[in-house]
Short mmCIF file of N, CA, C and O in Angstrom, two decimals:
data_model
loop_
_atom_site.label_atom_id
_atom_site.label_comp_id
_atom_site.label_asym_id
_atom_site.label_seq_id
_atom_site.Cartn_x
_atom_site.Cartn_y
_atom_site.Cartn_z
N UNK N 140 0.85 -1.20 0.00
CA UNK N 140 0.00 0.00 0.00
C UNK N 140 0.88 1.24 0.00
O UNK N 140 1.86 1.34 0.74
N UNK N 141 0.53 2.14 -0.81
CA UNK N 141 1.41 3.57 -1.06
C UNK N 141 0.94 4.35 -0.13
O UNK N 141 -0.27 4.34 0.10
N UNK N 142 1.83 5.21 0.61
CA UNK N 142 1.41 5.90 1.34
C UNK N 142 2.87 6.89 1.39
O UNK N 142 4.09 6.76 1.35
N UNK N 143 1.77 8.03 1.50
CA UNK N 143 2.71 9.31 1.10
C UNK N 143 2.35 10.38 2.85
O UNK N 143 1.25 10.50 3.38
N UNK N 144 3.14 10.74 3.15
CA UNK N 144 2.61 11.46 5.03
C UNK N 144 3.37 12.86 4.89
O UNK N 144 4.59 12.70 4.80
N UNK N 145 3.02 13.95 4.86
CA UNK N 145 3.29 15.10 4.75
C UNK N 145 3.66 15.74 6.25
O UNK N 145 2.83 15.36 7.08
N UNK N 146 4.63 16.58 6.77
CA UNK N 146 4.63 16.96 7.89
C UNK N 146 5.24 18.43 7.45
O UNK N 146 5.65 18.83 6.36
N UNK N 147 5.12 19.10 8.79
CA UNK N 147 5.95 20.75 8.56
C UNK N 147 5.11 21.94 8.28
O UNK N 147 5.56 23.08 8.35
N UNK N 148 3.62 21.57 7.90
CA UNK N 148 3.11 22.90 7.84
C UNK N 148 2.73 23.73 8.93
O UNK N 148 2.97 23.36 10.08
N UNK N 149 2.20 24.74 8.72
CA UNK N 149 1.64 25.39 10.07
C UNK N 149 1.36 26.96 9.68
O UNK N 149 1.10 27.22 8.50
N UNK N 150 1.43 28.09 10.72
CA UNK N 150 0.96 29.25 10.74
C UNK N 150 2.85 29.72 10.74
O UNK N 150 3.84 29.15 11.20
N UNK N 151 2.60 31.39 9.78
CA UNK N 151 3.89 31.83 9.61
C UNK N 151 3.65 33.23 9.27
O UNK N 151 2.86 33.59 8.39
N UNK N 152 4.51 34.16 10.14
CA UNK N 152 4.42 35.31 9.75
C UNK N 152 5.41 35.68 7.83
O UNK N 152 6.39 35.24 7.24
N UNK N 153 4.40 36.65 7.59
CA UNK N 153 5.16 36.81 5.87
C UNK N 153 6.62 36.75 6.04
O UNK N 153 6.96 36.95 7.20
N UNK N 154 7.65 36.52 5.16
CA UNK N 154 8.55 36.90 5.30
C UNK N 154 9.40 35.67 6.24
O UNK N 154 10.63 35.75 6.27
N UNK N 155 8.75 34.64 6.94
CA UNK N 155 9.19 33.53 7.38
C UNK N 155 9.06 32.28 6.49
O UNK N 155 8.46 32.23 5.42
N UNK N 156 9.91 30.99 7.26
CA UNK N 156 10.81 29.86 6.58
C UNK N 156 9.52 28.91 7.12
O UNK N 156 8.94 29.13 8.18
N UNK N 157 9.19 27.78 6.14
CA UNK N 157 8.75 26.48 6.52
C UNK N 157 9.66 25.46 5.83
O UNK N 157 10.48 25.89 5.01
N UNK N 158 9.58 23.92 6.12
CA UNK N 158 10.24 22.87 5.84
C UNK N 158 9.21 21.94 5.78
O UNK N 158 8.78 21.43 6.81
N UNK N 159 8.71 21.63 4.50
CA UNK N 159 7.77 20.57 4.45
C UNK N 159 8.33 19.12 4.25
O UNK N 159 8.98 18.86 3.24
N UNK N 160 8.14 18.45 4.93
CA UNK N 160 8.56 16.77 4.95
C UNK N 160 7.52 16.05 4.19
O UNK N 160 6.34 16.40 4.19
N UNK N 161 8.02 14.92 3.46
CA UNK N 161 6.92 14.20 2.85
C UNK N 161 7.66 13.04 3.06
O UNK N 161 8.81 13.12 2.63
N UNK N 162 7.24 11.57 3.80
CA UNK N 162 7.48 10.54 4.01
C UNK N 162 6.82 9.72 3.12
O UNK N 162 5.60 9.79 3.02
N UNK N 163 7.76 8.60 2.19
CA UNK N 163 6.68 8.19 1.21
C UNK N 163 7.28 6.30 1.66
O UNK N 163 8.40 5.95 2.03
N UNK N 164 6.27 5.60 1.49
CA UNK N 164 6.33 4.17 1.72
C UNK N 164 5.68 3.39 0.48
O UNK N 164 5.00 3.92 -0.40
N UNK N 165 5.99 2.14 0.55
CA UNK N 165 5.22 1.53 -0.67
C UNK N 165 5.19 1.39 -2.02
O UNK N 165 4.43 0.84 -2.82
N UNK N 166 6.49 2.22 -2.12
CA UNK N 166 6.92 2.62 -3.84
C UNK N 166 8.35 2.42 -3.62
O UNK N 166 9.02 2.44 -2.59
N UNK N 167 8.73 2.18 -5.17
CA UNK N 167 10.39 2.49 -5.56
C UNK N 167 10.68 4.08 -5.40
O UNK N 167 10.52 4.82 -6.37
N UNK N 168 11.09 4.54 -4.24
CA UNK N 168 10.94 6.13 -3.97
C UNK N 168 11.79 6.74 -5.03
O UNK N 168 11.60 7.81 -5.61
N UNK N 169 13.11 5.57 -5.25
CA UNK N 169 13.97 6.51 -5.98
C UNK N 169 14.02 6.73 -7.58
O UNK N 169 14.87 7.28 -8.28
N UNK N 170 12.63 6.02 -7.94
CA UNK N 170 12.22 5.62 -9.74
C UNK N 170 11.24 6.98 -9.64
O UNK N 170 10.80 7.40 -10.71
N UNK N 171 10.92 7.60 -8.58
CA UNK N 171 9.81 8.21 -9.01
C UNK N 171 9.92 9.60 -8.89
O UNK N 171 10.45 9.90 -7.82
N UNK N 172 9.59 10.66 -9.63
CA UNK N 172 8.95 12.37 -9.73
C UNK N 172 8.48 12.17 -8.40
O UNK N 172 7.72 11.26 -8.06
N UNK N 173 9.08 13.28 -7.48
CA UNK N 173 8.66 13.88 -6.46
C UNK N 173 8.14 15.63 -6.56
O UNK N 173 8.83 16.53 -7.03
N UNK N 174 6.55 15.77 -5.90
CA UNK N 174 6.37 17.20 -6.01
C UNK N 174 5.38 17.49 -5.23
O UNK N 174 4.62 16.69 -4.68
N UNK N 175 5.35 18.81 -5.16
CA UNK N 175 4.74 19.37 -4.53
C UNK N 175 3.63 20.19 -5.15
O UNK N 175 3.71 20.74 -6.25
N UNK N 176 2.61 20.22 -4.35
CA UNK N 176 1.54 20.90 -5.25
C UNK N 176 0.82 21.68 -3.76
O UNK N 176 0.96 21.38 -2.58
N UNK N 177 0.14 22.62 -4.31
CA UNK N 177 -0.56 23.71 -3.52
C UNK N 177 -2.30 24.09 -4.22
O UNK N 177 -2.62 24.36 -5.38
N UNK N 178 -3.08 23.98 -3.07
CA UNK N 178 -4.86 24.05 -3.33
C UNK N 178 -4.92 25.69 -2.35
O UNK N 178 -4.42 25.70 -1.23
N UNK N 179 -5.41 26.67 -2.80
CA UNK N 179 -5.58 27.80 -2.22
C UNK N 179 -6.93 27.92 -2.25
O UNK N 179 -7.49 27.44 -3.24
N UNK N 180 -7.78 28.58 -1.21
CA UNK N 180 -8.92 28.75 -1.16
C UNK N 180 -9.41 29.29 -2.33
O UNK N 180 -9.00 30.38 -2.72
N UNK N 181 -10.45 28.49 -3.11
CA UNK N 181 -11.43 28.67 -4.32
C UNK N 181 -10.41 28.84 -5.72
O UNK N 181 -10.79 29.26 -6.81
N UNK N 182 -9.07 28.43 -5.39
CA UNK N 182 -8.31 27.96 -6.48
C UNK N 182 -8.10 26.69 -6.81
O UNK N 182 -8.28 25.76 -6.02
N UNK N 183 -7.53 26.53 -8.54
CA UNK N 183 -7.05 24.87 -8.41
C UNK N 183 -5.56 24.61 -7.97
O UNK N 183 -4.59 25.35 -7.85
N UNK N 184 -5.75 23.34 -7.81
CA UNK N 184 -4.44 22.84 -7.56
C UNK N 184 -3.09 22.66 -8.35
O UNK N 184 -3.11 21.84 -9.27
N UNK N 185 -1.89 23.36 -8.08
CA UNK N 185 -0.62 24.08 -8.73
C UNK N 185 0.37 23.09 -8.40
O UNK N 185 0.54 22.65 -7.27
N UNK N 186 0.99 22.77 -9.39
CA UNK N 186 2.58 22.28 -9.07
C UNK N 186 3.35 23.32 -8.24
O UNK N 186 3.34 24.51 -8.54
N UNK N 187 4.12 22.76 -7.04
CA UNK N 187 4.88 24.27 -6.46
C UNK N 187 6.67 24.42 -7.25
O UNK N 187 7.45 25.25 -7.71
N UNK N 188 6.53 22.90 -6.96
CA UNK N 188 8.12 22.59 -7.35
C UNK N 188 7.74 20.84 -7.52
O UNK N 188 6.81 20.23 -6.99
N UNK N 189 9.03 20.21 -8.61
CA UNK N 189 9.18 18.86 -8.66
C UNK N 189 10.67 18.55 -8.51
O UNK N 189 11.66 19.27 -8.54
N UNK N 190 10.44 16.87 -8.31
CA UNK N 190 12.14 16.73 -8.50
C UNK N 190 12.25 15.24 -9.47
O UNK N 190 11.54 14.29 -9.14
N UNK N 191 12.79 15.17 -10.15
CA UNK N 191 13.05 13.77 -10.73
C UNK N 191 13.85 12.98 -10.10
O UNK N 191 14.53 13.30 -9.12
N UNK N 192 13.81 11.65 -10.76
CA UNK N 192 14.41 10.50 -10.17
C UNK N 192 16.19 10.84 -10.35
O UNK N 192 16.99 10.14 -9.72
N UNK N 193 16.59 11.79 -11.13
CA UNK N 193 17.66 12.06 -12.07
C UNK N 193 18.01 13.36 -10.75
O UNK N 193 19.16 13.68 -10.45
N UNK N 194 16.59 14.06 -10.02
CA UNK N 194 17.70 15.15 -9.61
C UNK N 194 17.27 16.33 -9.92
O UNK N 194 17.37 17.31 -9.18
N UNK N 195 16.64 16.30 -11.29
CA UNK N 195 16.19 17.49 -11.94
C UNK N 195 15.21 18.12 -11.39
O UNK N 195 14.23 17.46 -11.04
N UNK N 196 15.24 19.85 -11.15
CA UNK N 196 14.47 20.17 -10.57
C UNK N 196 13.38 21.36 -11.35
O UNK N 196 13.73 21.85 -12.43
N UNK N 197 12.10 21.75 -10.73
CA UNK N 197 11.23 22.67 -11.71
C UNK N 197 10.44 23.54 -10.95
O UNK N 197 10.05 22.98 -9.92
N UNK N 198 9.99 24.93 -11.08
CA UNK N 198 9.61 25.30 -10.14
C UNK N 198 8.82 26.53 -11.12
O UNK N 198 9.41 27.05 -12.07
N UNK N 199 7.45 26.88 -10.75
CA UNK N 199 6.66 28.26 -11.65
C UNK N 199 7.80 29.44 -10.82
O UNK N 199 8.69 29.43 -9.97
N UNK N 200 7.15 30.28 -11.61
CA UNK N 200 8.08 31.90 -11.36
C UNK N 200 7.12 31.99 -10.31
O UNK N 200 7.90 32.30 -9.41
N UNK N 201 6.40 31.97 -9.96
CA UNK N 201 5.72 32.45 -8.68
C UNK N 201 6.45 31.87 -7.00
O UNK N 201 6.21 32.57 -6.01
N UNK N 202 7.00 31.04 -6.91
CA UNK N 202 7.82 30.81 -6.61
C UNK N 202 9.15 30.15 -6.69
O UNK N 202 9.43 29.39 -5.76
N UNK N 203 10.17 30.34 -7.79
CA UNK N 203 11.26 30.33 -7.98
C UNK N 203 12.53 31.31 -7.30
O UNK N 203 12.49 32.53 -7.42
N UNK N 204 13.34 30.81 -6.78
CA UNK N 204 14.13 31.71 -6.05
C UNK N 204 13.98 31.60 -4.15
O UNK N 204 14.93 31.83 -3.41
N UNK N 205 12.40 31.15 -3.59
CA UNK N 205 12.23 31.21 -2.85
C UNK N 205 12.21 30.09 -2.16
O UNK N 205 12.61 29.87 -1.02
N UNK N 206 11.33 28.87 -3.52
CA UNK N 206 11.45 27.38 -2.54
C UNK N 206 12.59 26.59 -3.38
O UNK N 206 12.98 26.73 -4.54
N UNK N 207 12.89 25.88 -2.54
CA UNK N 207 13.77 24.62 -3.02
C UNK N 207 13.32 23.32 -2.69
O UNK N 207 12.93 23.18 -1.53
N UNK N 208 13.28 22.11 -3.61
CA UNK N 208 12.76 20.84 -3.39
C UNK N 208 13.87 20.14 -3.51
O UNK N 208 14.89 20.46 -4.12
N UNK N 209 13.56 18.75 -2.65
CA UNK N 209 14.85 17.73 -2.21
C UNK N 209 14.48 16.62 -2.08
O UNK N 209 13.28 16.43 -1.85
N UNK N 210 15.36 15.54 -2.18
CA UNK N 210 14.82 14.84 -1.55
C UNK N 210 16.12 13.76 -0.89
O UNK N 210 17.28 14.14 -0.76
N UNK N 211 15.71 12.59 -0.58
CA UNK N 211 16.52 11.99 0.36
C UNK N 211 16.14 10.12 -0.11
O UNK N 211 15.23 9.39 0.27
N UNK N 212 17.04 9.93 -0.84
CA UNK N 212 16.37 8.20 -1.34
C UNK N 212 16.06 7.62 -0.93
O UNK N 212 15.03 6.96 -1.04
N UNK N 213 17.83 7.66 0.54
CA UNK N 213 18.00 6.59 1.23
C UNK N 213 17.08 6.83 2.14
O UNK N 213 16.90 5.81 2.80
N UNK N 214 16.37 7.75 2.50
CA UNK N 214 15.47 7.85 3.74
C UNK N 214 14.01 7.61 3.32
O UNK N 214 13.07 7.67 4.11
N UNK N 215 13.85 7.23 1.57
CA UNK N 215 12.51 7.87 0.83
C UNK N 215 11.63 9.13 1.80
O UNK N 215 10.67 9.02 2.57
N UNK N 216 12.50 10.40 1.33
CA UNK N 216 11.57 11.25 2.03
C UNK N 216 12.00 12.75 1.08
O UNK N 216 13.11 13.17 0.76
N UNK N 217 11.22 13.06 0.92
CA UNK N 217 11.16 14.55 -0.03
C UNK N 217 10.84 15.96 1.16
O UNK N 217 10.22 15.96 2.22
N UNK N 218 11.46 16.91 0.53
CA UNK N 218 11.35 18.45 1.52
C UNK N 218 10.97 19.18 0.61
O UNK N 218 11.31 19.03 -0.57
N UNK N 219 10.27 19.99 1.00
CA UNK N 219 10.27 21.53 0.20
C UNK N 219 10.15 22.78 1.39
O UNK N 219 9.30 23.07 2.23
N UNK N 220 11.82 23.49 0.89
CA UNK N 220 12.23 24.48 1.92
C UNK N 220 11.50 26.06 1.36
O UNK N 220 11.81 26.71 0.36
N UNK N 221 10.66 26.30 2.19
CA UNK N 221 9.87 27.74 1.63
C UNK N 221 10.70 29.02 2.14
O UNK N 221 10.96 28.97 3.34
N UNK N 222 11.15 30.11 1.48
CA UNK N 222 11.49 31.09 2.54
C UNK N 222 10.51 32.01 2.00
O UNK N 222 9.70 31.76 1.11
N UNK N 223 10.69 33.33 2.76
CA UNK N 223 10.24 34.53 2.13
C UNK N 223 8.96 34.43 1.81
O UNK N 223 8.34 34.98 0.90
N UNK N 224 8.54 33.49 2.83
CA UNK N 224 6.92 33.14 2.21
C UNK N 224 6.15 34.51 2.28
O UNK N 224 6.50 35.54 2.85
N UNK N 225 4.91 34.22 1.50
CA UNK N 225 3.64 35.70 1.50
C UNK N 225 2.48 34.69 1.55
O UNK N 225 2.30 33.47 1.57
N UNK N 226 1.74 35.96 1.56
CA UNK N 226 0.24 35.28 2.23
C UNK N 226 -0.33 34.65 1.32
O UNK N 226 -1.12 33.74 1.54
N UNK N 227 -0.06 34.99 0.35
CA UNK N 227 -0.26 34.08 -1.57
C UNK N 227 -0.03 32.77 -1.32
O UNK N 227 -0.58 31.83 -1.88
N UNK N 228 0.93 32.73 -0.31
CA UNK N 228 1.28 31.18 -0.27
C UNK N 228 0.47 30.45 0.21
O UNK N 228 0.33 29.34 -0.31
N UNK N 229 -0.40 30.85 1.41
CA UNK N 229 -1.41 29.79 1.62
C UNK N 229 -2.32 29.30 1.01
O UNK N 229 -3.04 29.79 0.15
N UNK N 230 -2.30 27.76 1.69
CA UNK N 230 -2.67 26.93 0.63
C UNK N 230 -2.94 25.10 1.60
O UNK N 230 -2.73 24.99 2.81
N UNK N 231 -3.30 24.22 0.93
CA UNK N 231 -2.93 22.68 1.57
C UNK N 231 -1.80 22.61 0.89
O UNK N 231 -1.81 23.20 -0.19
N UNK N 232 -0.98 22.15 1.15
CA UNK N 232 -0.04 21.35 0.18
C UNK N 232 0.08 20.01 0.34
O UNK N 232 0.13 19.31 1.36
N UNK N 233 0.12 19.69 -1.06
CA UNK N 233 0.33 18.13 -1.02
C UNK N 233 1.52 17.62 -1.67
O UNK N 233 2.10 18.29 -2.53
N UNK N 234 1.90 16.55 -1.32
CA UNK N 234 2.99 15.74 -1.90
C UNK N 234 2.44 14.59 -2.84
O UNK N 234 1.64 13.68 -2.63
N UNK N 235 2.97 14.89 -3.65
CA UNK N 235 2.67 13.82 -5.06
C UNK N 235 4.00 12.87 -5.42
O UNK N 235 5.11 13.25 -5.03
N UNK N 236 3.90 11.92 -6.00
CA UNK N 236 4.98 10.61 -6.08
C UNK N 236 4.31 10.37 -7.52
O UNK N 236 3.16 9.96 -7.38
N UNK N 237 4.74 10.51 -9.00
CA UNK N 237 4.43 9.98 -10.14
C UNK N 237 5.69 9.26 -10.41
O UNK N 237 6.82 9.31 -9.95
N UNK N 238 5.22 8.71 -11.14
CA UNK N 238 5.65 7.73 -12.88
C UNK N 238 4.95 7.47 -13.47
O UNK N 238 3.74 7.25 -13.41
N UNK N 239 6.43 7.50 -14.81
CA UNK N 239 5.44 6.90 -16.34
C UNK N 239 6.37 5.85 -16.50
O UNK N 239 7.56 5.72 -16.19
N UNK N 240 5.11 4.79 -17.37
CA UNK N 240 5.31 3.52 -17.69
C UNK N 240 4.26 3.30 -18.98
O UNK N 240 3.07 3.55 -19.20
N UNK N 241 5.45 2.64 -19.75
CA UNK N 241 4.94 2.83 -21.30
C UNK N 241 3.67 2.46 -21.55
O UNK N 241 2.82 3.00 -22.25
N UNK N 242 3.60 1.20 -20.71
CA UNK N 242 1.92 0.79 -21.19
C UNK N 242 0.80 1.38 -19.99
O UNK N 242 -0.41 1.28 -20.20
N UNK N 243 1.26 1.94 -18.88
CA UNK N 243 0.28 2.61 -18.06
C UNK N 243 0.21 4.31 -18.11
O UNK N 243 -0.57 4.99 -17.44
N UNK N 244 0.85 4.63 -18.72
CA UNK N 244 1.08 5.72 -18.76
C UNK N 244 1.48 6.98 -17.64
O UNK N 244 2.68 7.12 -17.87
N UNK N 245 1.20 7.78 -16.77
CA UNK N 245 1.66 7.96 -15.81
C UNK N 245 0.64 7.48 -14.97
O UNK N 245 -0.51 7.18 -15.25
N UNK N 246 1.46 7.44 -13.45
CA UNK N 246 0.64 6.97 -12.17
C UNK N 246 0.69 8.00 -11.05
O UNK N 246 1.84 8.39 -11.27
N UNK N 247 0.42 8.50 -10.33
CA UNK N 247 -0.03 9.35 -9.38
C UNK N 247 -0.23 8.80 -7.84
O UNK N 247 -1.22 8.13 -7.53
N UNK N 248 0.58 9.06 -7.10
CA UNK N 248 0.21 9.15 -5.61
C UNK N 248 -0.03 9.93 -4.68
O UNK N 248 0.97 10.63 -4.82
N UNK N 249 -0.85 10.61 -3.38
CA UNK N 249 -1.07 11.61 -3.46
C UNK N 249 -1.14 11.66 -1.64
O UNK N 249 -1.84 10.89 -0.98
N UNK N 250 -0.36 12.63 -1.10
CA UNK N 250 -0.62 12.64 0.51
C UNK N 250 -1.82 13.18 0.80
O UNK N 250 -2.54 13.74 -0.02
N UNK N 251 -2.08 13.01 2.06
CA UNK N 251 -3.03 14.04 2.43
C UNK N 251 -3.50 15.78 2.80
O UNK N 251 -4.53 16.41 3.07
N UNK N 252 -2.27 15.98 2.65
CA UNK N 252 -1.91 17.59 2.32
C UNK N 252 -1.53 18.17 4.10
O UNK N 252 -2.07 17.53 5.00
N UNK N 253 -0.89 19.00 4.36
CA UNK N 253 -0.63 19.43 5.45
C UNK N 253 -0.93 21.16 5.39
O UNK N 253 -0.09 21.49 4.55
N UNK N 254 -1.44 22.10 5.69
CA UNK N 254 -1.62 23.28 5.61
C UNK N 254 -1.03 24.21 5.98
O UNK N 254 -0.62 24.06 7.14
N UNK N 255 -0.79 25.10 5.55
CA UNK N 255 0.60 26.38 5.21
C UNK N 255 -0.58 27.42 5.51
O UNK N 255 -1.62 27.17 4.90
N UNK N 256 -0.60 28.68 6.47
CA UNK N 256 -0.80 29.49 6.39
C UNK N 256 0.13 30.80 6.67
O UNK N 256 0.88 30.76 7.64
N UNK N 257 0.10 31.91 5.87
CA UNK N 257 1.17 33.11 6.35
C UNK N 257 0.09 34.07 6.10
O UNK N 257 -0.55 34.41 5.11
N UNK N 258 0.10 34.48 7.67
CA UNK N 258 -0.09 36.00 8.11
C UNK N 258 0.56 36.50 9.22
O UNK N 258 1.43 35.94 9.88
N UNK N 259 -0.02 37.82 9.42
CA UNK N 259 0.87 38.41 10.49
C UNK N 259 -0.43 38.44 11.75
O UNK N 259 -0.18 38.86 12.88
#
């Protein structure tokens, strides 16, 4: 059974640091796209940042510069380090675990999201 466990969110004044943890079980952690995605009130849900199995990393201009994504094989566990957060940022965030496979095409796993809020 896949199971993906998100930790690290919480309440943050603007201009402060979070460290989101994502603990993933049940998969080849290190075959798979690690990312992060963000649900904002009465918005859809955004890629924040990804990371490939390779390393490679991707991130929108909306926050580029600010977060960084990681991850950790040997531990199967993925981070995403926020700084300089704004109130834009709140959101659930979730941790996602894909692959593609030729005859399934991609697959999707999905935490239960942990919640990020920044105000003052």
């Amino acid at each position: 059974q896949v199971q993906l466990v998100e930790s690290g969110g919480g309440l943050v004044q603007p201009g402060g640091s979070l460290r989101l943890s994502c603990a993933a079980s049940g998969i080849t952690f290190s075959m798979y796209t690690m990312g992060w995605y963000r649900q904002g009130p009465g918005k859809q849900r955004e890629l924040v940042a990804a990371i490939t199995s390779g390393g490679s990393t991707n991130y929108p201009d909306s926050v580029k510069g600010r977060f960084t994504i990681s991850r950790d094989n040997a531990k199967n566990m993925a981070f995403l380090q926020m700084n300089s957060l704004k109130p834009e940022d709140t959101a659930v965030y979730y941790c996602n675990a894909n692959i593609w496979a030729s005859m399934r095409g991609r697959t999707d796993y999905w935490g239960q999201g942990t919640q990020v809020t920044v105000a003052s």
